[in-house]
PDB file of C-alpha atoms in Angstrom:
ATOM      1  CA  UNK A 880     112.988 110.770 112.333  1.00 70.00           C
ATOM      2  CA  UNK A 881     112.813 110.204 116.124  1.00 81.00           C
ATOM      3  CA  UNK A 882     113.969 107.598 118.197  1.00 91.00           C
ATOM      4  CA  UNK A 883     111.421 105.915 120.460  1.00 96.00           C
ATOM      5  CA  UNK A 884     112.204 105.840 124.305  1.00 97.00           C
ATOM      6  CA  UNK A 885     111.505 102.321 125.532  1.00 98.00           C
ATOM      7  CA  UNK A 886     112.950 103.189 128.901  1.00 98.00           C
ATOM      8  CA  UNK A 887     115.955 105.201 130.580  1.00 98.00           C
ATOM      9  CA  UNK A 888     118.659 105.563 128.014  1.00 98.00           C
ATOM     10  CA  UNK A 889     117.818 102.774 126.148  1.00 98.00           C
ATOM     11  CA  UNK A 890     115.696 103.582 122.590  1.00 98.00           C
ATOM     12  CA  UNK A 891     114.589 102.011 119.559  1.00 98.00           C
ATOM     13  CA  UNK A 892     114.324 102.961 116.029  1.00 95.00           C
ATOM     14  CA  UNK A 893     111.163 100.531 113.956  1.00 93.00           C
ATOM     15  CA  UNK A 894     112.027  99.029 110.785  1.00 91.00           C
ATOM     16  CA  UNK A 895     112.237  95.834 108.903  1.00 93.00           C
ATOM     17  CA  UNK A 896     114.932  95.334 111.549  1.00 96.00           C
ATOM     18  CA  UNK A 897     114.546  96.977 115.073  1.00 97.00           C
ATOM     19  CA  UNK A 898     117.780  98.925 115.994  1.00 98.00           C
ATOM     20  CA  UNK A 899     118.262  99.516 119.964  1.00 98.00           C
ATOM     21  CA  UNK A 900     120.440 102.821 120.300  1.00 98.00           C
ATOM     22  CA  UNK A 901     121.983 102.999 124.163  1.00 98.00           C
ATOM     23  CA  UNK A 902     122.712 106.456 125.343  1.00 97.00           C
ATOM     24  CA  UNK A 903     125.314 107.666 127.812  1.00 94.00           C
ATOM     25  CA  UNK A 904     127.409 110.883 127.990  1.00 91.00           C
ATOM     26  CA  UNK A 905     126.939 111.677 124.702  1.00 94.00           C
ATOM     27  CA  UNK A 906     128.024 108.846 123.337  1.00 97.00           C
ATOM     28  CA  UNK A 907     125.632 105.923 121.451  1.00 98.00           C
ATOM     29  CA  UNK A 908     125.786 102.087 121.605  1.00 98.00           C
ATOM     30  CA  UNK A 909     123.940 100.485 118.962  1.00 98.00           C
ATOM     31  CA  UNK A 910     122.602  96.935 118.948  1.00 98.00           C
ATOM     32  CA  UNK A 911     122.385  95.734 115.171  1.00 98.00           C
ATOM     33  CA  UNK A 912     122.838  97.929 112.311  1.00 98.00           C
ATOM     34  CA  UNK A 913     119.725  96.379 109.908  1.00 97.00           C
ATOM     35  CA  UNK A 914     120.164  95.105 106.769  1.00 97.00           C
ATOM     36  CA  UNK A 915     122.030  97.914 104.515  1.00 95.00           C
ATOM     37  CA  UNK A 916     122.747 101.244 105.256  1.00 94.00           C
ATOM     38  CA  UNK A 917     119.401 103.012 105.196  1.00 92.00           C
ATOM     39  CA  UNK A 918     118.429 102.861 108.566  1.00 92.00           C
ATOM     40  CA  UNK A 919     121.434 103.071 110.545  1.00 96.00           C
ATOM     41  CA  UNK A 920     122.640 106.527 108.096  1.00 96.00           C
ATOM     42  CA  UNK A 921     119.352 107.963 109.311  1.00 95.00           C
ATOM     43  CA  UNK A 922     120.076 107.436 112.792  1.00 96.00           C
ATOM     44  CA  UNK A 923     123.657 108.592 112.564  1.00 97.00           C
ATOM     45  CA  UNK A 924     122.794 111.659 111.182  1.00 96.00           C
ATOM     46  CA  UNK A 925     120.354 112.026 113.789  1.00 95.00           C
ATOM     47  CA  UNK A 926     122.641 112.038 116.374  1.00 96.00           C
ATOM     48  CA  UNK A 927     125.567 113.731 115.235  1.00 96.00           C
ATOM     49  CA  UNK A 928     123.183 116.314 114.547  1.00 95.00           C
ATOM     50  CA  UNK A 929     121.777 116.303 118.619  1.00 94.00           C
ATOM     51  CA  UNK A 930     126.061 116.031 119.453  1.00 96.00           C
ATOM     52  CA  UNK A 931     125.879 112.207 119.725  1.00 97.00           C
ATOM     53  CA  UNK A 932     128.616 110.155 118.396  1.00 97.00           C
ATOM     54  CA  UNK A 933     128.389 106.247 117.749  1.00 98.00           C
ATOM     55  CA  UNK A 934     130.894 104.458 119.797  1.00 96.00           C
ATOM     56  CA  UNK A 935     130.298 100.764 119.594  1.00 97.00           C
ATOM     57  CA  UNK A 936     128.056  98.716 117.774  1.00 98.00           C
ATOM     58  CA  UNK A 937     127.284  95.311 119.389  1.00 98.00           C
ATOM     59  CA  UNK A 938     125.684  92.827 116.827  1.00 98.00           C
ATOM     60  CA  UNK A 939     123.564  90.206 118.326  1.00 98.00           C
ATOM     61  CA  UNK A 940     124.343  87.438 115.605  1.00 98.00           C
ATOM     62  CA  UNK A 941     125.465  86.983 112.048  1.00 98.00           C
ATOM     63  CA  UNK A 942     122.555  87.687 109.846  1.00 98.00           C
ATOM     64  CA  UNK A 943     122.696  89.860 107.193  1.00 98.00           C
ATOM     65  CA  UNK A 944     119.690  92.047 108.075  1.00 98.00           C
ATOM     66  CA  UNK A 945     121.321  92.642 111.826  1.00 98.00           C
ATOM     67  CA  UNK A 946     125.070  93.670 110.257  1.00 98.00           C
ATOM     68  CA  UNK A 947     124.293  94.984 106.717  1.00 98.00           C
ATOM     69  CA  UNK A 948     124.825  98.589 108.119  1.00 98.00           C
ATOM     70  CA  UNK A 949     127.987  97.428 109.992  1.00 98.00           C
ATOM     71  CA  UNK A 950     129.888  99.011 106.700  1.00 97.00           C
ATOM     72  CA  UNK A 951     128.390 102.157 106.849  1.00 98.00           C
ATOM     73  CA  UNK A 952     129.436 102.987 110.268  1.00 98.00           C
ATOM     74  CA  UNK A 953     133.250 101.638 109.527  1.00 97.00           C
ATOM     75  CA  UNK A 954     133.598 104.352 106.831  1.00 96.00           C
ATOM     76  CA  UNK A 955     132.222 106.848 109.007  1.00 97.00           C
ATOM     77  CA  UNK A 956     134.950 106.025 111.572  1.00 96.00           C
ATOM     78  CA  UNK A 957     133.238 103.693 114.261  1.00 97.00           C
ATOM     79  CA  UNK A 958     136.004 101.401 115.213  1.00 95.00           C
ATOM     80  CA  UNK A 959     134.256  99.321 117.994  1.00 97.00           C
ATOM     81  CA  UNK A 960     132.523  96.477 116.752  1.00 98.00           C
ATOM     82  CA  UNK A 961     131.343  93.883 118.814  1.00 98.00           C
ATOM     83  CA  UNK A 962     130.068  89.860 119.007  1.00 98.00           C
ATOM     84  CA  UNK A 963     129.625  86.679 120.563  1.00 98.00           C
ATOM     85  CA  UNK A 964     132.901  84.650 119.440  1.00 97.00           C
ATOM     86  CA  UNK A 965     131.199  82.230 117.079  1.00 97.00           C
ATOM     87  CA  UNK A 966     128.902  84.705 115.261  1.00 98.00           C
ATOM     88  CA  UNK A 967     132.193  87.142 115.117  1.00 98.00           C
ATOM     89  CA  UNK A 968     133.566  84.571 112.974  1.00 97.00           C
ATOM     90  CA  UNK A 969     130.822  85.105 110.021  1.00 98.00           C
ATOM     91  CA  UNK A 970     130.550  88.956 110.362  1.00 98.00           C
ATOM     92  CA  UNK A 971     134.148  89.203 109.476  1.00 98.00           C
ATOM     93  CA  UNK A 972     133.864  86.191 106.749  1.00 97.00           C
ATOM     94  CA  UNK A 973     130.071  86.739 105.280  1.00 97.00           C
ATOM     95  CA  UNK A 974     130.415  84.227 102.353  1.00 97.00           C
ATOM     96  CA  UNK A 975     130.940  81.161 104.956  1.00 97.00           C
ATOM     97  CA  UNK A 976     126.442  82.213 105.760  1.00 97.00           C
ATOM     98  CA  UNK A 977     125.297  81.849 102.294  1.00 97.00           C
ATOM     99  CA  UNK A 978     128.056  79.136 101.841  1.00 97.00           C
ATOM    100  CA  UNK A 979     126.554  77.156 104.912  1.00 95.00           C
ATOM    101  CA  UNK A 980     123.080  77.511 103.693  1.00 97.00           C
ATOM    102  CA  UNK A 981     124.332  75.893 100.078  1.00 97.00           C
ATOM    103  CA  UNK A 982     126.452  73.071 101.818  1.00 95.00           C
ATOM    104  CA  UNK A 983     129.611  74.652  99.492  1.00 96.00           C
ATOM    105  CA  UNK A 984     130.772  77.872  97.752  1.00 96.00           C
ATOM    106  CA  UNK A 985     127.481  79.700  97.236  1.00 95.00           C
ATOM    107  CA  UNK A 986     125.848  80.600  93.741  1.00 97.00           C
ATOM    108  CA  UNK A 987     125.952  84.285  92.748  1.00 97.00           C
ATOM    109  CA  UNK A 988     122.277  84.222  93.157  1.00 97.00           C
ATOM    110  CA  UNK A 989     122.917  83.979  97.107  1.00 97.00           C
ATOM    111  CA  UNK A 990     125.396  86.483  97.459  1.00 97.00           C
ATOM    112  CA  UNK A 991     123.105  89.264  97.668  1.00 96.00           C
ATOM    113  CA  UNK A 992     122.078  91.685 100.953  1.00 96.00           C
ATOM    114  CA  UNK A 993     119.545  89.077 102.622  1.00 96.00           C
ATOM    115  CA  UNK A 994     122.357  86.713 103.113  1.00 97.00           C
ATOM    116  CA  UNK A 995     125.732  87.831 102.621  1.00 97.00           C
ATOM    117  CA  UNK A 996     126.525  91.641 103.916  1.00 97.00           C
ATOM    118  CA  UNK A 997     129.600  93.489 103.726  1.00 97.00           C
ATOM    119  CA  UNK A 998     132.702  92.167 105.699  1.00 97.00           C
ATOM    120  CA  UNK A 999     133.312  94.102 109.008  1.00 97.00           C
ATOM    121  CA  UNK A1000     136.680  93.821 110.087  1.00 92.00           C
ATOM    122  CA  UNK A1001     138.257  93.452 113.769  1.00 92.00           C
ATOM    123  CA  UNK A1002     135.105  92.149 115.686  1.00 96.00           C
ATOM    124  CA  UNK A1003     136.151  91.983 119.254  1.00 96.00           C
ATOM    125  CA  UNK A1004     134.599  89.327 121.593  1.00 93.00           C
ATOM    126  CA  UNK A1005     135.066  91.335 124.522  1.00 92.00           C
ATOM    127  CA  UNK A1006     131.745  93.045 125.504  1.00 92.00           C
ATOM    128  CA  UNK A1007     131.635  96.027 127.223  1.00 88.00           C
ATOM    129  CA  UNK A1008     129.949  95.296 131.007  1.00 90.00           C
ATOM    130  CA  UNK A1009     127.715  97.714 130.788  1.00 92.00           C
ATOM    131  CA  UNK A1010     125.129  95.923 129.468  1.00 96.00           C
ATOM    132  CA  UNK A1011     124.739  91.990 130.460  1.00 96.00           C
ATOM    133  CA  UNK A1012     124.851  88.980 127.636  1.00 97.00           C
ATOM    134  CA  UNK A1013     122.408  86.662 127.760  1.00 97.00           C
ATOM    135  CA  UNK A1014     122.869  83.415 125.610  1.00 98.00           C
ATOM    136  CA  UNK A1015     120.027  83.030 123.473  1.00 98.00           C
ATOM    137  CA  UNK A1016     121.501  80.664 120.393  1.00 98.00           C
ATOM    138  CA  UNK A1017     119.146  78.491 118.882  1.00 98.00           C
ATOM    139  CA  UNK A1018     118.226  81.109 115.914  1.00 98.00           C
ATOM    140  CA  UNK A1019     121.746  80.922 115.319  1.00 98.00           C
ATOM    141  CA  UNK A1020     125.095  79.520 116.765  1.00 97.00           C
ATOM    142  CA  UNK A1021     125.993  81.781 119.420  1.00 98.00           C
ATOM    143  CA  UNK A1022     123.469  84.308 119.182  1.00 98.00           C
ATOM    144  CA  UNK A1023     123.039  86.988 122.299  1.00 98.00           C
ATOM    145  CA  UNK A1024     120.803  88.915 123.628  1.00 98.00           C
ATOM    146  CA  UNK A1025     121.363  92.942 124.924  1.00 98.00           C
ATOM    147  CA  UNK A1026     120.306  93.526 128.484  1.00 97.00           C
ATOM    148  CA  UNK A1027     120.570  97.583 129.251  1.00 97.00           C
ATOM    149  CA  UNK A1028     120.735  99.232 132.644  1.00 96.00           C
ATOM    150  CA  UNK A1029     117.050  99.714 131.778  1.00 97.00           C
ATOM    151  CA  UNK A1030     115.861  96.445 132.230  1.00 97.00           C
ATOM    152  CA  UNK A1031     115.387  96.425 128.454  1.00 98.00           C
ATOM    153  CA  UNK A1032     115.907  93.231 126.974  1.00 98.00           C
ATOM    154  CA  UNK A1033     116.479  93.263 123.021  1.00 98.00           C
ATOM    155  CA  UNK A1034     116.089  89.405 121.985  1.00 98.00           C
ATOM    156  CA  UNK A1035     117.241  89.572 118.461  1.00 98.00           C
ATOM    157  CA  UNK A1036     115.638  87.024 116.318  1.00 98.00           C
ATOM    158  CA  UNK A1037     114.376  84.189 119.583  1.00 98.00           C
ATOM    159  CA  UNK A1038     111.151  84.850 118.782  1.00 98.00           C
ATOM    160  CA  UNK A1039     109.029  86.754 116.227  1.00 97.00           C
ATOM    161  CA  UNK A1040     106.317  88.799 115.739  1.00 97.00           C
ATOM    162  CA  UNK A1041     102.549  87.256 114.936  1.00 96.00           C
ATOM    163  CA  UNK A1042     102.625  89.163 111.916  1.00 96.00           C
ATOM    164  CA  UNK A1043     105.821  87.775 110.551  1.00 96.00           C
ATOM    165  CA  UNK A1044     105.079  84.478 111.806  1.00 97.00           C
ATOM    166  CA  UNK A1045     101.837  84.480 109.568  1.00 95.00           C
ATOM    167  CA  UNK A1046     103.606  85.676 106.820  1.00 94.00           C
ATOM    168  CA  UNK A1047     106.712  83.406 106.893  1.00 94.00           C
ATOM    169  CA  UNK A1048     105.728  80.061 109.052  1.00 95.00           C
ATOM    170  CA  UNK A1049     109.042  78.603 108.472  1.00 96.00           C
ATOM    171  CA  UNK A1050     110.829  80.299 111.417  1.00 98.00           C
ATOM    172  CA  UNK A1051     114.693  80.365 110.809  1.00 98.00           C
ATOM    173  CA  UNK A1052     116.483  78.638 113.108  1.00 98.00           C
ATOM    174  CA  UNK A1053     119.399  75.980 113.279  1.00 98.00           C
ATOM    175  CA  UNK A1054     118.786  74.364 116.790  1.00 98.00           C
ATOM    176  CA  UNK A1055     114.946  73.274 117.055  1.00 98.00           C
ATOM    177  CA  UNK A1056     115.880  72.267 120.738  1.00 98.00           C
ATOM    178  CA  UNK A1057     117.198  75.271 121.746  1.00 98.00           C
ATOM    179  CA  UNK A1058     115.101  77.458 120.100  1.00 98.00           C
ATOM    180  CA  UNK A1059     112.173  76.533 121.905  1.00 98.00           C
ATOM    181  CA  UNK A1060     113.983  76.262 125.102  1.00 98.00           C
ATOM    182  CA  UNK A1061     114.801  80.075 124.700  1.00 98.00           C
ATOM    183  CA  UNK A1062     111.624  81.192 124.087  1.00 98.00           C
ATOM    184  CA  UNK A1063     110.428  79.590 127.719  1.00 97.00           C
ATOM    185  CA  UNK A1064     113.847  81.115 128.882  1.00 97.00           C
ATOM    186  CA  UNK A1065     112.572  84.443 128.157  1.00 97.00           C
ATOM    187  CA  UNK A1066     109.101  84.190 128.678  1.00 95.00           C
ATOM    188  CA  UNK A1067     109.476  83.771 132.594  1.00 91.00           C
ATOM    189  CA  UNK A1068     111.873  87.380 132.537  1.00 92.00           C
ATOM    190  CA  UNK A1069     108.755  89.073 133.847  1.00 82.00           C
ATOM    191  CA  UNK A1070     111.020  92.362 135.186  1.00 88.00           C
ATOM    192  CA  UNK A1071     112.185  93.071 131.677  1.00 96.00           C
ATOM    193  CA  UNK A1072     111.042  94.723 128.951  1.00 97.00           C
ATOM    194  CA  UNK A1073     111.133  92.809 125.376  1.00 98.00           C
ATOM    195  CA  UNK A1074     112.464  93.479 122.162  1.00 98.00           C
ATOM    196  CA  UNK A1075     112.466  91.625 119.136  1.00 98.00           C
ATOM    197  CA  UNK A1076     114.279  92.242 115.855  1.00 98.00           C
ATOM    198  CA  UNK A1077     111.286  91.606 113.443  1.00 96.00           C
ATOM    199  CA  UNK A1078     108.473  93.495 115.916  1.00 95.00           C
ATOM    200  CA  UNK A1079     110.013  95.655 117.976  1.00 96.00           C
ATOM    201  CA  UNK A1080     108.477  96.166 122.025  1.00 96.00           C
ATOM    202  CA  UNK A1081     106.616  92.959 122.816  1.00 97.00           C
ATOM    203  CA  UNK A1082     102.819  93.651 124.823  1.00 93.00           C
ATOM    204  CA  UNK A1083     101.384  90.297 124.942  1.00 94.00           C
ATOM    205  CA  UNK A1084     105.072  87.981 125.306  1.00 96.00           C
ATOM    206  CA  UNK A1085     102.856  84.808 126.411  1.00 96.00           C
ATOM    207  CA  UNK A1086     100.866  85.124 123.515  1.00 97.00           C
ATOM    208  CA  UNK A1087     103.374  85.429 120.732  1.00 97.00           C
ATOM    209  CA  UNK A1088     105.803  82.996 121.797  1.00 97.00           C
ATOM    210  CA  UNK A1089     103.120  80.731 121.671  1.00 98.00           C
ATOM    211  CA  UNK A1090     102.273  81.753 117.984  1.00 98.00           C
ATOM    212  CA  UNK A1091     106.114  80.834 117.738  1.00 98.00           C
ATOM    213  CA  UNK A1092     105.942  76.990 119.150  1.00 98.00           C
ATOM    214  CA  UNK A1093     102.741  76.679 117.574  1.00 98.00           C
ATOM    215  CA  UNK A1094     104.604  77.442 113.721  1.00 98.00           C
ATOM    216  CA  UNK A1095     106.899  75.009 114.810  1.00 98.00           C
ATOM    217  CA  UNK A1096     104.254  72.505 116.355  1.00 98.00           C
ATOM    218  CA  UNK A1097     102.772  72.573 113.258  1.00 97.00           C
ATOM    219  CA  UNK A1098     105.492  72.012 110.948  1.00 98.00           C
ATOM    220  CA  UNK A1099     106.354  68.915 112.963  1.00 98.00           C
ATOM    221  CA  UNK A1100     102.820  67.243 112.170  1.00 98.00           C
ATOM    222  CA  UNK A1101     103.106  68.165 108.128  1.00 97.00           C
ATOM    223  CA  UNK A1102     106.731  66.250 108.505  1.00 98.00           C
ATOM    224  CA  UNK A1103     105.429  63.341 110.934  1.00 98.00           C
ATOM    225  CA  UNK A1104     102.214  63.202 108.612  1.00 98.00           C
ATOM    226  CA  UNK A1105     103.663  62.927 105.576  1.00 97.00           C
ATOM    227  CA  UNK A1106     106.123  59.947 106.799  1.00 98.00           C
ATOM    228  CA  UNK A1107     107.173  57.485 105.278  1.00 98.00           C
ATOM    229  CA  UNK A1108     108.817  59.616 102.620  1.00 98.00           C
ATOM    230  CA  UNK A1109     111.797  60.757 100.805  1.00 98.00           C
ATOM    231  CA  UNK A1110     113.300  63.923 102.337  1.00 98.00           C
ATOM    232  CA  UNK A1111     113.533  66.114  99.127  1.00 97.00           C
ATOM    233  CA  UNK A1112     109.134  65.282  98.205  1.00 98.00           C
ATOM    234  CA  UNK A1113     108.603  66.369 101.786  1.00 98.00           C
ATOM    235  CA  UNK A1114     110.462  69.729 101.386  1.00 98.00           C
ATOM    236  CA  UNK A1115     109.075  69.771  98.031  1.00 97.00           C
ATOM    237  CA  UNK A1116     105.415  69.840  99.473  1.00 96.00           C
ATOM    238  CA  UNK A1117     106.194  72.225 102.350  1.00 96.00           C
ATOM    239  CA  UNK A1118     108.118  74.693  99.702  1.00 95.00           C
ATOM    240  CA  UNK A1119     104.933  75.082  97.776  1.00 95.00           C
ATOM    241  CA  UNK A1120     102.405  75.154 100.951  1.00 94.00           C
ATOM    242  CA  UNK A1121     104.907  77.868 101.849  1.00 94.00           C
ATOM    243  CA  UNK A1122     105.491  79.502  98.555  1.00 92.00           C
ATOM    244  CA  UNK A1123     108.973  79.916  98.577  1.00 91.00           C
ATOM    245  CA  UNK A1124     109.442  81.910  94.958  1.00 87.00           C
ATOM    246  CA  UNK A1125     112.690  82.050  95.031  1.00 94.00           C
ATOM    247  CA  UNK A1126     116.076  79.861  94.755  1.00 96.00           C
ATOM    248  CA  UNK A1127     117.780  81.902  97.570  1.00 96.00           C
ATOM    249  CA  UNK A1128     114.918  81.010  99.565  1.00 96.00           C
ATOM    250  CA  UNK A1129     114.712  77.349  99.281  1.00 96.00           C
ATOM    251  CA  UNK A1130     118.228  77.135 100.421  1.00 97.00           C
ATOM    252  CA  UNK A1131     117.314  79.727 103.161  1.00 97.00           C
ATOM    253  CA  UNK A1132     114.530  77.203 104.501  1.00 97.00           C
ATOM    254  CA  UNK A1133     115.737  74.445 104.451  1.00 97.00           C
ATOM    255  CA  UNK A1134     118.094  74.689 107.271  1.00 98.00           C
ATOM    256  CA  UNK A1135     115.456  75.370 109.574  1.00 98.00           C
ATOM    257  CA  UNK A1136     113.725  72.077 108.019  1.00 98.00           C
ATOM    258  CA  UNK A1137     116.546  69.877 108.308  1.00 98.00           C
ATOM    259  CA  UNK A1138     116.966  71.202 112.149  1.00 98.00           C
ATOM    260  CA  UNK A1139     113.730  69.670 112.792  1.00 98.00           C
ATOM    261  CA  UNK A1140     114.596  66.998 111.383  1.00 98.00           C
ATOM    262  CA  UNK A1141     117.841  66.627 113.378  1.00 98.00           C
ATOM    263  CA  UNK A1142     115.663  67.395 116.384  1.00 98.00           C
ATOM    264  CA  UNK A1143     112.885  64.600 115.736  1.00 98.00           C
ATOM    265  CA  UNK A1144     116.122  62.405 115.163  1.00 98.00           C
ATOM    266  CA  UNK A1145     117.323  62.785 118.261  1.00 98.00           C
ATOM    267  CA  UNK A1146     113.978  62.373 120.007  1.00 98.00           C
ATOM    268  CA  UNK A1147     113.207  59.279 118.839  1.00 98.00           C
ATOM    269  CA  UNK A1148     110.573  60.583 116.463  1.00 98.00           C
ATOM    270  CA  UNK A1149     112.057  59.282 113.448  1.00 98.00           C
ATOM    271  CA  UNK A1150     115.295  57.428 111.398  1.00 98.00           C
ATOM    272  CA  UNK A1151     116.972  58.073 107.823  1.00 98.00           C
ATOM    273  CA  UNK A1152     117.903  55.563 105.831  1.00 98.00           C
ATOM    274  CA  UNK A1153     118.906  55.404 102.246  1.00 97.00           C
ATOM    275  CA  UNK A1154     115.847  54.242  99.093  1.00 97.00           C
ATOM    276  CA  UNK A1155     116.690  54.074  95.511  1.00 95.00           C
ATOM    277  CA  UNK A1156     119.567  57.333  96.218  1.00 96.00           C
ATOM    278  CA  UNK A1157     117.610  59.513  97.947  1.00 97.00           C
ATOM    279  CA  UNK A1158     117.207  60.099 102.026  1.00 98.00           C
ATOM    280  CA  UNK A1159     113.904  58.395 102.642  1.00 98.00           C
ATOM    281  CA  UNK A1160     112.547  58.846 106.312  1.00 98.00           C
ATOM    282  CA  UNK A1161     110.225  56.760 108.565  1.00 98.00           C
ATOM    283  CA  UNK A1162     108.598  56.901 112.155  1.00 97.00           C
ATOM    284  CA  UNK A1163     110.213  54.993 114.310  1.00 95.00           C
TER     285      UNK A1163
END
């Protein structure tokens, strides 16, 4: 394997989950560890073979495809481990993600590597300076995003790639409001290079952040379309337009669902009330 120079020190390695690798004086900062040990082992033994150690890992947010390798690098002897305070919280407690997602203690059919990775233990708060944190939650609580010496600027999950976007409309996110505000954020960072989790360097940033608002846009209309209705028939229809096969993932979608719903709340878009037992929902 090789890791791909985006510029300077700073490097990527492609995958399901984009890991940055930061290199100084022989020593390796890495930015997300992917979702189990596959990745990350390759690029460990890459560099201890080249005389590299790993000294820190800095993981942007909670999700079990940015930490699941996080467990790897503890029994190899990485000690420095490193978050935003809020998402710290979950990476040392994974069941609390899966538990969220469930609204109480999660099924065994949710505790598996998608959603609930190994514990890490002692996640420190305290970034190193080198780089500079930009807040980018929205996605998630208190996710961050990794700004290098480079000008690189690895975005984590605020935005996603066309191709993943076509393939799974139903962007995660738990803050509809601030998600889209962060995409604008970064969208008007012209001196810095982009990198996203799920698509690696960005080319055409105008163009897929508008793919982004667009999946949103149009989730909005199916919701506002389909009104008035009860909650669980409009999740119903937008599970099947969506094909979500699984049980793991209808819990999984549904948060980002019920954030647009929170955020067409709060707009003015629309009210809950309660029909015959069930949530029942109407344009105001």
């Amino acid at each position: 394997m090789e890791l791909i120079k985006v510029s300077g020190n700073t490097y990527i390695f492609p995958g399901s989950t984009t890991i940055g690798v930061y290199l100084e004086d022989n020593e390796a900062t890495v930015i997300d560890t992917g979702i189990d040990e596959n990745n990350i082992k390759k690029i460990f033994n890459y560099l201890k073979d080249k005389g590299i150690s790993i000294n820190s890992v800095i993981n942007t947010h909670c999700h079990a495809d940015h930490i699941g390798g996080n467990a790897f690098l503890q029994k190899k002897g990485v000690k420095n481990f490193y978050s935003s305070e809020i998402e710290s919280f979950f990476i040392k407690n994974t069941e609390f993600l899966p538990g969220y997602m469930f609204g109480s203690n999660p099924p065994t059919f949710m505790q598996n590597k998608f959603l609930m990775a190994e514990k890490t233990k002692n996640v420190n708060i305290k970034i190193p300076n080198i780089f500079n944190i930009i807040d980018l939650s929205g996605h998630s609580w208190q996710m961050i995003g990794i700004l290098t010496k480079d000008d690189v600027l690895f975005c984590a999950d605020s935005f996603y790639s066309e191709d993943i976007v076509l393939k799974h409309p139903m962007l995660f996110h738990i803050d509809t409001e601030n998600f889209l505000k962060k995409m604008d954020e970064i969208l008007y960072m012209e001196n810095y290079k982009k990198i996203i989790s799920h698509g690696g360097v960005v080319n055409n940033i105008e163009r897929t952040i508008n793919i982004n608002k667009n999946a949103i846009e149009n989730i909005i209309n199916k919701i506002l379309d389909s009104l008035p209705n009860y909650l669980d028939l409009i999740y119903s229809s937008l599970s099947t337009d969506f094909k979500f096969n699984s049980s793991w993932e209808f819990y999984l979608n549904i948060v980002p669902f019920k954030s647009i719903l929170s955020y067409l709340e709060k707009n003015g878009k629309i009210k809950f009330s309660i029909k015959e037992g069930k949530i029942y929902l109407d344009k105001i």
